[in-house]
Short mmCIF file of C-alpha atoms and ligand atoms in Angstrom, two decimals:
data_model
loop_
_atom_site.label_atom_id
_atom_site.label_comp_id
_atom_site.label_asym_id
_atom_site.label_seq_id
_atom_site.Cartn_x
_atom_site.Cartn_y
_atom_site.Cartn_z
CA MET A 1 -23.63 -9.73 -14.42
CA SER A 2 -21.98 -7.87 -11.55
CA LYS A 3 -18.48 -6.63 -12.14
CA GLU A 4 -15.45 -8.49 -10.98
CA VAL A 5 -13.89 -6.78 -8.00
CA ILE A 6 -10.24 -5.17 -7.65
CA LEU A 7 -9.45 -4.60 -3.90
CA THR A 8 -6.56 -2.87 -2.03
CA GLY A 9 -5.80 -1.58 1.22
CA ILE A 10 -4.67 1.89 1.70
CA ARG A 11 -2.19 2.02 4.72
CA ALA A 12 -3.32 3.94 7.68
CA ASN A 13 -0.29 4.49 9.73
CA ASN A 14 3.14 5.55 8.83
CA ASP A 15 4.02 9.01 7.36
CA LEU A 16 3.97 8.69 3.87
CA THR A 17 7.01 9.28 1.74
CA ILE A 18 7.90 10.08 -2.04
CA GLY A 19 8.22 6.41 -2.46
CA ASN A 20 4.96 5.91 -1.20
CA TYR A 21 3.65 8.22 -3.30
CA PHE A 22 4.99 6.95 -6.81
CA GLY A 23 4.94 3.31 -5.64
CA ALA A 24 1.52 2.85 -3.97
CA ILE A 25 -0.67 6.08 -4.02
CA MET A 26 -0.34 6.85 -7.84
CA PRO A 27 -0.86 3.39 -8.93
CA ILE A 28 -3.83 3.11 -6.87
CA ILE A 29 -5.32 6.28 -7.93
CA ASP A 30 -4.38 5.35 -11.63
CA MET A 31 -6.19 2.14 -11.00
CA ALA A 32 -9.38 3.52 -9.37
CA VAL A 33 -9.58 6.08 -12.51
CA HIS A 34 -8.79 3.72 -15.23
CA ARG A 35 -10.35 0.46 -14.31
CA SER A 36 -13.65 1.34 -12.75
CA ASN A 37 -15.53 1.24 -16.16
CA ASP A 38 -14.90 -2.45 -16.12
CA TYR A 39 -14.41 -3.57 -12.50
CA GLN A 40 -15.73 -2.59 -9.00
CA VAL A 41 -12.78 -0.97 -7.27
CA ASN A 42 -12.58 -1.33 -3.50
CA LEU A 43 -10.11 0.90 -1.82
CA PHE A 44 -10.11 0.38 1.94
CA VAL A 45 -8.09 1.54 5.36
CA PRO A 46 -7.04 -1.45 7.03
CA ASP A 47 -7.48 0.51 10.34
CA MET A 48 -7.85 -2.81 12.37
CA HIS A 49 -4.42 -3.85 11.01
CA SER A 50 -2.59 -0.85 12.21
CA PHE A 51 -2.01 -1.91 15.74
CA THR A 52 -1.09 -5.55 14.91
CA THR A 53 2.25 -3.94 16.25
CA PRO A 54 2.48 -1.32 19.00
CA ILE A 55 1.61 2.28 17.94
CA ASP A 56 0.54 5.54 19.44
CA HIS A 57 -3.12 5.18 19.63
CA SER A 58 -3.96 8.84 20.15
CA LYS A 59 -2.73 9.48 16.72
CA LEU A 60 -4.39 6.62 14.69
CA GLN A 61 -7.53 8.71 14.10
CA SER A 62 -5.75 11.87 12.54
CA GLN A 63 -3.36 9.68 10.75
CA ILE A 64 -6.30 7.89 9.06
CA MET A 65 -7.92 11.21 8.06
CA HIS A 66 -4.42 12.81 7.16
CA ASN A 67 -3.42 9.76 4.53
CA LEU A 68 -7.02 10.13 3.05
CA ARG A 69 -6.25 13.76 2.50
CA LYS A 70 -3.04 13.22 0.74
CA PHE A 71 -4.89 10.54 -1.47
CA THR A 72 -7.42 12.93 -2.38
CA ALA A 73 -4.92 15.69 -2.94
CA ALA A 74 -2.97 13.40 -5.18
CA GLY A 75 -6.15 12.70 -7.17
CA LEU A 76 -8.00 9.91 -5.63
CA PRO A 77 -11.64 10.36 -7.07
CA LEU A 78 -14.27 10.65 -4.53
CA ASP A 79 -17.19 10.90 -7.30
CA ILE A 80 -17.04 7.57 -9.17
CA THR A 81 -20.05 5.17 -8.24
CA ASP A 82 -18.04 1.80 -8.56
CA VAL A 83 -15.04 3.10 -6.58
CA HIS A 84 -15.67 2.37 -2.90
CA ILE A 85 -13.48 3.94 -0.10
CA TYR A 86 -14.17 2.67 3.25
CA ARG A 87 -12.61 1.89 6.72
CA GLN A 88 -12.43 -1.78 7.63
CA SER A 89 -13.31 -1.15 11.24
CA HIS A 90 -16.73 0.38 10.15
CA ILE A 91 -17.82 -2.91 8.87
CA SER A 92 -18.11 -5.43 11.49
CA ALA A 93 -18.33 -8.46 9.42
CA HIS A 94 -14.48 -8.20 8.93
CA SER A 95 -14.01 -9.00 12.69
CA GLU A 96 -16.84 -11.71 12.33
CA LEU A 97 -15.55 -13.46 9.42
CA THR A 98 -12.18 -13.46 10.90
CA TRP A 99 -13.16 -15.42 13.83
CA ILE A 100 -14.77 -18.05 11.89
CA LEU A 101 -11.72 -18.44 9.31
CA ASP A 102 -9.58 -18.38 12.46
CA CYS A 103 -11.27 -21.85 13.41
CA PHE A 104 -10.40 -23.29 10.16
CA THR A 105 -6.67 -22.05 10.11
CA GLY A 106 -3.87 -24.22 11.20
CA VAL A 107 -1.48 -22.68 13.78
CA GLY A 108 1.33 -24.12 11.58
CA GLU A 109 0.03 -22.63 8.46
CA MET A 110 0.43 -19.03 10.28
CA ASN A 111 3.90 -20.08 11.83
CA ARG A 112 5.23 -20.34 8.13
CA MET A 113 4.24 -16.66 7.43
CA THR A 114 7.72 -14.91 6.77
CA GLN A 115 6.32 -11.48 7.51
CA PHE A 116 5.29 -12.47 10.89
CA LYS A 117 8.84 -14.11 11.80
CA ASP A 118 10.17 -11.02 10.59
CA LYS A 119 8.26 -8.63 12.49
CA ALA A 120 8.25 -10.71 15.48
CA SER A 121 11.75 -10.94 15.53
CA LYS A 122 12.23 -7.17 15.91
CA LEU A 123 9.93 -7.10 19.07
CA SER A 124 10.51 -8.54 22.46
CA ASP A 125 8.33 -11.62 22.93
CA ASP A 126 5.65 -9.96 25.22
CA ARG A 127 5.25 -7.47 22.67
CA VAL A 128 4.57 -10.03 19.65
CA SER A 129 0.62 -9.96 19.81
CA VAL A 130 -1.84 -12.73 18.77
CA GLY A 131 -3.11 -10.17 16.28
CA LEU A 132 0.38 -9.72 14.53
CA PHE A 133 0.28 -13.57 14.19
CA ASN A 134 -3.39 -13.43 13.08
CA TYR A 135 -3.22 -10.79 10.53
CA PRO A 136 -3.40 -12.96 7.46
CA VAL A 137 -6.49 -14.36 8.40
CA LEU A 138 -7.88 -10.75 8.89
CA MET A 139 -6.37 -9.88 5.32
CA ALA A 140 -8.36 -12.95 4.01
CA SER A 141 -11.46 -11.73 5.25
CA ASP A 142 -10.87 -8.20 3.74
CA ILE A 143 -10.62 -9.99 0.49
CA LEU A 144 -13.40 -12.86 0.65
CA LEU A 145 -15.85 -10.73 2.19
CA TYR A 146 -16.24 -8.82 -1.25
CA GLY A 147 -15.36 -11.56 -3.53
CA ALA A 148 -12.37 -9.78 -4.69
CA SER A 149 -10.55 -11.46 -7.91
CA TYR A 150 -7.70 -9.09 -8.17
CA VAL A 151 -5.48 -7.70 -5.30
CA PRO A 152 -2.32 -6.05 -6.38
CA VAL A 153 0.08 -7.41 -4.03
CA GLY A 154 3.88 -6.58 -3.31
CA GLU A 155 6.29 -9.07 -2.58
CA ASP A 156 5.78 -8.94 1.07
CA GLN A 157 2.16 -9.80 0.74
CA THR A 158 2.17 -12.82 -1.78
CA GLN A 159 2.31 -15.24 1.08
CA HIS A 160 -0.87 -13.78 2.44
CA LEU A 161 -2.65 -13.62 -0.81
CA GLU A 162 -1.53 -17.43 -1.23
CA PHE A 163 -2.91 -18.40 2.20
CA THR A 164 -6.42 -16.24 1.15
CA ARG A 165 -6.63 -18.54 -1.77
CA ASP A 166 -5.98 -21.94 0.49
CA ILE A 167 -8.52 -20.86 3.03
CA ALA A 168 -11.16 -19.89 0.50
CA GLU A 169 -10.57 -23.20 -1.58
CA ARG A 170 -10.70 -25.20 1.78
CA MET A 171 -13.79 -23.74 2.88
CA ASN A 172 -15.46 -24.21 -0.56
CA ILE A 173 -14.50 -27.78 -0.51
CA ARG A 174 -16.01 -28.26 2.70
CA PHE A 175 -19.15 -26.37 2.42
CA GLY A 176 -19.83 -25.57 -0.99
CA GLU A 177 -19.47 -22.53 -3.07
CA LEU A 178 -19.00 -19.70 -0.31
CA PHE A 179 -16.14 -17.67 -1.81
CA THR A 180 -14.78 -16.34 -4.83
CA VAL A 181 -11.32 -17.53 -4.94
CA PRO A 182 -8.66 -14.61 -5.73
CA LYS A 183 -6.68 -15.13 -8.91
CA PRO A 184 -3.18 -16.57 -8.49
CA VAL A 185 -0.13 -14.46 -8.00
CA LYS A 186 1.12 -14.92 -11.43
CA GLU A 187 -2.25 -13.54 -12.98
CA GLN A 188 -2.42 -10.67 -10.43
CA HIS A 189 1.05 -9.63 -11.75
CA GLU A 190 -0.24 -10.12 -15.28
CA PHE A 191 -3.03 -7.89 -14.64
CA PHE A 192 -1.55 -5.23 -12.72
CA GLY A 193 2.04 -5.50 -14.79
CA ASN A 194 3.88 -5.17 -11.60
CA ASP A 195 7.08 -5.19 -13.34
CA GLN A 196 7.81 -1.41 -13.59
CA GLY A 197 10.88 -2.06 -11.18
CA LEU A 198 10.11 1.18 -9.20
CA ARG A 199 12.42 1.38 -6.07
CA ILE A 200 13.10 4.40 -4.54
CA LYS A 201 15.96 4.13 -2.11
CA ASP A 202 16.88 5.83 0.97
CA LEU A 203 18.96 8.91 0.23
CA MET A 204 21.61 8.19 2.91
CA ASP A 205 21.68 4.46 2.35
CA PRO A 206 20.63 3.85 -1.10
CA ASN A 207 21.01 0.16 -0.68
CA LYS A 208 17.79 0.05 1.46
CA LYS A 209 14.43 1.15 0.40
CA MET A 210 13.08 4.78 1.37
CA SER A 211 10.64 4.15 4.09
CA LYS A 212 9.97 5.46 7.71
CA SER A 213 12.85 4.04 9.77
CA ASP A 214 13.52 4.31 13.63
CA ASP A 215 17.21 5.44 13.27
CA SER A 216 17.02 8.48 11.07
CA ASP A 217 14.70 10.25 8.78
CA LYS A 218 17.55 11.95 6.96
CA GLY A 219 17.42 9.96 3.86
CA VAL A 220 13.57 9.89 3.66
CA ILE A 221 11.45 12.61 1.94
CA PHE A 222 8.09 12.66 3.53
CA LEU A 223 5.02 14.11 1.75
CA GLY A 224 4.77 16.41 4.77
CA ASP A 225 8.24 17.86 4.89
CA SER A 226 8.62 21.27 4.32
CA PRO A 227 10.29 22.04 0.93
CA ASP A 228 13.30 23.42 2.18
CA GLU A 229 13.90 20.57 4.59
CA ALA A 230 13.33 18.06 1.72
CA ALA A 231 15.84 20.10 -0.59
CA LYS A 232 18.41 19.67 2.26
CA LYS A 233 17.71 15.97 2.46
CA VAL A 234 18.47 15.71 -1.11
CA MET A 235 21.59 17.88 -1.08
CA GLY A 236 22.90 15.67 1.66
CA ALA A 237 22.27 12.48 -0.14
CA THR A 238 25.00 9.71 -0.36
CA THR A 239 26.62 9.28 -3.48
CA ASP A 240 30.08 7.67 -4.49
CA SER A 241 33.32 8.77 -5.62
CA LEU A 242 33.47 7.55 -9.17
CA GLY A 243 32.84 11.02 -10.41
CA SER A 244 30.95 10.33 -13.38
CA ILE A 245 27.26 9.99 -13.37
CA ARG A 246 25.73 6.78 -14.78
CA TYR A 247 22.36 5.09 -14.33
CA ASP A 248 23.93 1.95 -12.70
CA TRP A 249 22.17 0.40 -9.56
CA ASN A 250 24.95 -1.98 -8.99
CA ASN A 251 27.83 0.50 -8.83
CA GLN A 252 26.29 3.72 -8.21
CA PRO A 253 23.32 3.36 -6.26
CA GLY A 254 22.99 6.72 -4.71
CA ILE A 255 23.42 8.71 -8.12
CA THR A 256 20.85 6.17 -9.87
CA ASN A 257 18.43 6.67 -7.19
CA LEU A 258 18.64 10.48 -7.64
CA LEU A 259 18.18 9.97 -11.60
CA GLN A 260 15.27 8.09 -10.80
CA ILE A 261 13.67 10.51 -8.47
CA LEU A 262 14.29 13.35 -10.98
CA ALA A 263 12.42 11.50 -13.92
CA LEU A 264 9.56 10.70 -11.59
CA LEU A 265 9.38 14.27 -10.20
CA THR A 266 9.58 15.97 -13.71
CA HIS A 267 7.11 13.60 -15.52
CA ARG A 268 9.97 12.40 -17.87
CA SER A 269 11.05 9.06 -19.19
CA GLN A 270 13.89 7.58 -17.27
CA ALA A 271 15.82 7.45 -20.71
CA GLU A 272 15.24 11.03 -21.16
CA VAL A 273 16.69 11.88 -17.82
CA ASN A 274 19.68 9.71 -18.28
CA ASN A 275 20.43 11.27 -21.64
CA GLU A 276 20.52 14.46 -20.20
CA TRP A 277 23.00 13.57 -17.32
CA GLU A 278 24.87 10.67 -17.86
CA GLY A 279 28.69 11.37 -18.29
CA LYS A 280 28.34 14.51 -16.63
CA GLU A 281 30.56 14.86 -13.51
CA ARG A 282 29.37 17.32 -11.17
CA TYR A 283 27.24 15.54 -8.52
CA GLY A 284 26.19 19.01 -7.03
CA ASP A 285 24.23 19.95 -10.20
CA LEU A 286 22.46 16.79 -10.37
CA LYS A 287 21.73 17.24 -6.56
CA SER A 288 20.56 20.80 -7.25
CA ALA A 289 18.16 19.65 -10.09
CA VAL A 290 16.53 16.93 -8.01
CA ALA A 291 16.23 19.36 -5.05
CA GLU A 292 14.40 21.87 -7.07
CA ALA A 293 12.19 19.26 -8.54
CA THR A 294 11.31 17.97 -5.03
CA THR A 295 10.63 21.62 -3.72
CA ARG A 296 8.22 22.20 -6.58
CA PHE A 297 6.52 18.96 -6.17
CA LEU A 298 5.93 19.44 -2.67
CA ASN A 299 4.84 22.92 -2.78
CA ASP A 300 2.25 21.93 -5.64
CA LEU A 301 1.07 18.59 -3.40
CA GLN A 302 0.72 20.97 -0.03
CA ALA A 303 -1.26 23.36 -2.01
CA LYS A 304 -3.69 21.02 -3.28
CA LEU A 305 -3.82 19.51 0.17
CA ALA A 306 -4.72 22.81 1.77
CA GLN A 307 -7.64 22.82 -0.76
CA VAL A 308 -9.11 19.20 0.30
CA ASP A 309 -12.70 19.22 1.54
CA ASP A 310 -12.76 16.72 4.58
CA ASN A 311 -16.64 16.65 4.43
CA ALA A 312 -16.42 15.17 1.02
CA ILE A 313 -14.10 12.53 2.15
CA LEU A 314 -16.27 11.54 4.98
CA ALA A 315 -19.49 11.88 3.00
CA LYS A 316 -17.73 9.22 0.63
CA LEU A 317 -16.80 7.11 3.45
CA GLU A 318 -20.20 7.07 4.85
CA SER A 319 -21.82 5.96 1.56
CA SER A 320 -19.44 3.56 0.80
CA GLN A 321 -19.57 1.97 3.90
CA ALA A 322 -23.31 1.71 3.92
CA ALA A 323 -23.03 -0.30 0.49
CA MET A 324 -20.11 -2.24 1.55
CA ARG A 325 -21.86 -3.29 5.09
CA ASP A 326 -24.63 -4.84 2.46
CA ILE A 327 -22.03 -7.02 0.38
CA ALA A 328 -19.92 -8.03 3.26
CA GLY A 329 -23.24 -8.83 5.44
CA GLN A 330 -24.50 -11.16 2.43
CA THR A 331 -21.09 -13.02 2.14
CA LEU A 332 -20.99 -13.28 6.01
CA LEU A 333 -24.65 -14.64 6.40
CA LYS A 334 -23.76 -17.55 3.92
CA VAL A 335 -20.88 -18.50 5.89
CA GLN A 336 -22.67 -18.30 9.01
CA LYS A 337 -25.27 -20.56 7.66
CA ALA A 338 -22.66 -23.00 6.28
CA VAL A 339 -20.97 -23.34 9.66
CA GLY A 340 -24.22 -23.77 11.63
CA LEU A 341 -24.37 -20.27 13.30
CA ARG A 342 -27.65 -19.53 11.48
N1 LIG B 401 -1.70 -6.21 4.47
C1 LIG B 401 -1.39 -5.05 3.69
C2 LIG B 401 -0.15 -4.36 3.58
O1 LIG B 401 0.57 -4.52 4.91
C3 LIG B 401 -2.71 -4.42 3.94
C4 LIG B 401 -4.00 -5.11 3.66
C5 LIG B 401 -4.78 -5.55 4.74
C6 LIG B 401 -4.29 -5.52 2.45
N2 LIG B 401 -5.84 -6.46 4.11
C7 LIG B 401 -5.48 -6.37 2.80
C8 LIG B 401 -3.88 -5.43 1.19
C9 LIG B 401 -6.27 -6.89 1.95
C10 LIG B 401 -4.77 -6.04 0.28
C11 LIG B 401 -5.92 -6.74 0.66
O2 LIG B 401 0.15 -3.81 3.03
#
């Protein structure tokens, strides 16, 4: 019997931050390393998703490689047979299945997607593409082509996973068993244990998530930041005027964010770090400790990055893409037959 499939996307664009490192990169690597005995693990770059909103296309190609290099430096294994690493755009079945599924998807259904509404509201009308509207259908194809059961989804993606289940069930009812229906969101959370509550916040505005933003990068630590630059950002972090260190997201989000970052960077438990710091009064000392840990972390990661062999990444992509073209092609052919194209 073939293994059940776990599948997730490795974002192509956006410079990666330490928030991505601990919130996304490490969990994905952990999953690839520890689950691949029992499951097939598909990690793919959704590169066709990366221009549903406007981007600088001259940078896309190098961004994709940069990000794969960073994953590799962080420990992504390139030598495990049941871990497949591939680019969406290199497997044409993604586009082909998307078209077919488009024709079974209601406009009203897509209109209800909150991420679309959210993203569209931030763009002028003529920049809201049909691709952005359509994005969940491409995502459904990404999942259904490989019969994936488990897809780790953050809150912003749960609606898309629900849609994937809906369209899979709809097609199965109409045409017979075409697709493996992914597990419901609740089972996904049970499987992945998505309750660790990791929330790295912006250093300048600890009420919002740390992520690349249009206004300022001062509160964001990128994996490519020079260690000195990053240390300065930490020293400039927003705190509060209570004058006593406490782990308390409600009343001291800035301080709490620093305590959390310190625990992650030094591989200690939150309790241990809190024990060491709670009750102390000198915020500057805490900032210095976080700055030092940040410097060490970035130095180490960047040294590993310099050692990454691009050819090993390219070879892995080639072999995974060949294998995945086969699997995706079989699913596509079943669907083409069902709808009368073959
Ligand atoms: N939409 C996902 C995101 O924005 C990326 C993605 C595309 C994805 N296709 C997917 C994730 C399929 C999981 C499965 O993060």
